[in-house]
Structure formats: C-alpha cells, structure tokens
Amino acid sequence: MLSLMPAPESARGWAAALVQVNMREAYARHGLSWDPTAFAADWEAGENYLLRCEGEAVGYLRLFGHAQRSFLQDLQVVAERRGRGLGTQALEAAESIARRQGSRVLRLKVFADSPAVRLYRRLGFVERLHEPPLIGMECRLRHRPGTGESG
C-alpha cells in the first residue's frame, strides 16, 4: 500500500536524482537537458511529496494549486517498483489532495510518446493542449461519496 508524506528538504537531492534518471532518455530523445536550477525553483514553489511503500521511498510527486485547479508537475516512481500499481495509487492520492484543497480539475503535461499517457487516459485524463513534444491533459475531480471530498 502506498502512502504519501510531505517531502522534507533533506529529500530534495534524492528526488532530483530520481527525476534525472527517469527522464534521461526522454530528454535526450527530445533534445532537452536537465536544469537543476529549474528543479530547485519548482521544489521551493510546489508541494512536494515522497511516495512510500513498505517503509521505503519509492517515488516522488509535486503539485501546484491555483484557484480551482491543481497541476501535477512531477510523478516519478523508481524503476524497480514500476508496473505494480503505484502510479495509479499516487495519482489517486494527488487527486484526493487536490479535491481537499478545493480544486475541481487536475492538470498535467507529459511527453506525447511517454508510456504514462496510457495510465493517465485510463484514469480519466483527456488531452486538452498540444505543445510538441508535450501534451496537456486534465481530469475533472468528482466528489467521492463517503470521503467528505467535493469537486
């Protein structure tokens, strides 16, 4: 079972390294390079969470809240834990956080050729924006009966 906890400052280096490793091939494929300054600025501005499973850090996500919309900027799972439903659980947790904060929509951008696009579509995200090589997707956040969360 996955749990999210606010990421302490001491986890910034681990999260940055995870993003670098996970995104290395996609960045190379699209002619992009890692920008540690941008990562640091986004870390300061966003809400950062560690994904934990069985007492171990297995991933990282970052959310930004804006009025009635939230933006999922980063969702990373360590390679050896992929394919076990952790991405689905992390997205559901991100949606729950966004609903509690009053958001009605969760948005994200993803490389159009990323395998994660299938996951996002399966969980109700639809394409709203095309900025090659990225696509923007969003999911309307619905009220979950019995949770006290509205949307």
XYZ file of C-alpha atoms in Angstrom:
151
model
C 0.000 0.000 0.000
C 1.332 3.381 -0.990
C 1.433 6.359 1.345
C 2.347 9.982 0.680
C 4.223 12.189 3.080
C 5.355 15.760 2.655
C 8.928 15.630 1.386
C 11.449 17.098 3.795
C 14.153 19.406 2.456
C 16.626 16.579 3.007
C 14.846 14.578 0.256
C 15.417 17.198 -2.444
C 18.661 15.617 -3.711
C 17.105 12.149 -3.854
C 14.049 13.464 -5.722
C 16.200 15.417 -8.187
C 18.336 12.346 -8.890
C 15.198 10.239 -9.441
C 13.785 12.726 -11.944
C 17.145 12.914 -13.760
C 17.456 9.131 -14.048
C 13.834 8.549 -15.013
C 13.726 11.345 -17.577
C 17.201 10.924 -19.106
C 16.046 9.011 -22.214
C 13.003 11.230 -22.850
C 15.081 14.395 -22.509
C 17.696 13.023 -24.918
C 15.011 11.914 -27.379
C 13.529 15.423 -27.407
C 16.796 17.389 -27.342
C 16.307 18.689 -23.812
C 18.752 18.890 -20.945
C 18.370 18.654 -17.174
C 18.100 22.032 -15.453
C 18.957 21.798 -11.749
C 18.129 25.487 -11.221
C 14.590 24.993 -12.540
C 14.152 21.895 -10.376
C 15.262 23.837 -7.277
C 12.895 26.736 -8.048
C 9.986 24.358 -8.639
C 10.803 22.482 -5.415
C 10.525 25.751 -3.487
C 7.263 26.776 -5.174
C 5.420 23.454 -5.165
C 4.065 20.911 -2.718
C 6.496 18.000 -2.721
C 5.589 14.501 -1.560
C 7.519 11.294 -1.133
C 5.792 8.096 -2.148
C 6.468 5.392 0.417
C 5.773 1.688 0.296
C 6.765 -0.827 2.966
C 8.787 1.857 4.743
C 10.841 2.697 1.657
C 10.823 5.792 -0.556
C 9.631 4.552 -3.954
C 8.788 7.784 -5.715
C 8.118 11.461 -5.696
C 5.393 13.848 -6.823
C 4.927 17.605 -6.933
C 1.647 19.532 -7.019
C 0.863 23.190 -7.575
C -2.533 24.577 -6.571
C -4.088 27.527 -8.422
C -7.619 28.641 -7.534
C -9.882 25.753 -8.504
C -7.198 23.939 -10.499
C -4.207 21.913 -9.418
C -1.254 20.979 -11.580
C 0.680 17.741 -11.220
C 4.147 18.742 -12.296
C 6.038 15.591 -11.481
C 5.231 11.972 -10.763
C 8.194 9.611 -10.609
C 8.433 6.006 -9.428
C 11.746 4.167 -9.025
C 12.319 1.767 -11.922
C 12.313 -1.439 -9.868
C 8.838 -0.621 -8.450
C 7.064 0.214 -11.723
C 4.257 -1.959 -13.024
C 2.821 -2.647 -9.567
C 0.041 -0.056 -9.461
C 1.997 2.597 -7.561
C 1.459 5.200 -10.292
C -2.296 4.632 -10.106
C -2.251 4.921 -6.314
C -0.098 8.061 -6.482
C -2.477 9.709 -8.963
C -5.466 8.844 -6.804
C -3.692 10.376 -3.795
C -2.833 13.506 -5.802
C -6.483 13.827 -6.845
C -7.549 13.481 -3.217
C -5.136 16.221 -2.106
C -6.337 18.497 -4.909
C -10.009 17.928 -4.009
C -9.356 18.706 -0.342
C -7.740 21.971 -1.423
C -10.832 22.949 -3.398
C -9.623 22.077 -6.891
C -12.120 20.893 -9.453
C -9.548 19.957 -12.099
C -6.148 18.262 -12.028
C -3.887 19.114 -14.948
C -0.528 17.825 -16.124
C 1.842 17.851 -19.072
C 3.532 14.738 -20.367
C 5.681 13.810 -23.334
C 3.277 12.605 -26.030
C 5.394 9.470 -26.520
C 5.550 8.579 -22.802
C 4.138 5.240 -21.645
C 2.491 7.211 -18.806
C -0.056 8.620 -21.270
C -1.888 5.266 -21.174
C -2.127 5.443 -17.372
C -3.456 8.992 -17.440
C -6.070 8.133 -20.049
C -7.154 5.046 -18.115
C -7.699 7.223 -15.035
C -9.890 9.725 -16.872
C -7.407 12.326 -18.107
C -8.163 13.792 -21.522
C -5.940 15.767 -23.874
C -6.568 19.493 -23.850
C -3.349 21.013 -25.180
C -0.719 20.142 -27.766
C 2.723 21.727 -27.272
C 5.018 19.275 -29.059
C 6.695 17.269 -27.722
C 4.277 17.661 -24.787
C 0.562 17.213 -24.425
C -1.517 18.806 -21.691
C -4.096 16.600 -20.013
C -6.731 17.196 -17.385
C -9.146 15.272 -15.242
C -12.283 16.661 -13.655
C -12.276 15.888 -9.945
C -15.556 14.445 -8.826
C -16.998 14.223 -5.356
C -16.212 10.906 -3.708
C -19.177 9.767 -1.581
C -18.267 8.995 1.995
C -14.931 10.836 1.879
C -16.072 14.367 2.588
C -14.227 15.426 -0.567
C -16.076 17.545 -3.053
C -15.179 18.662 -6.510
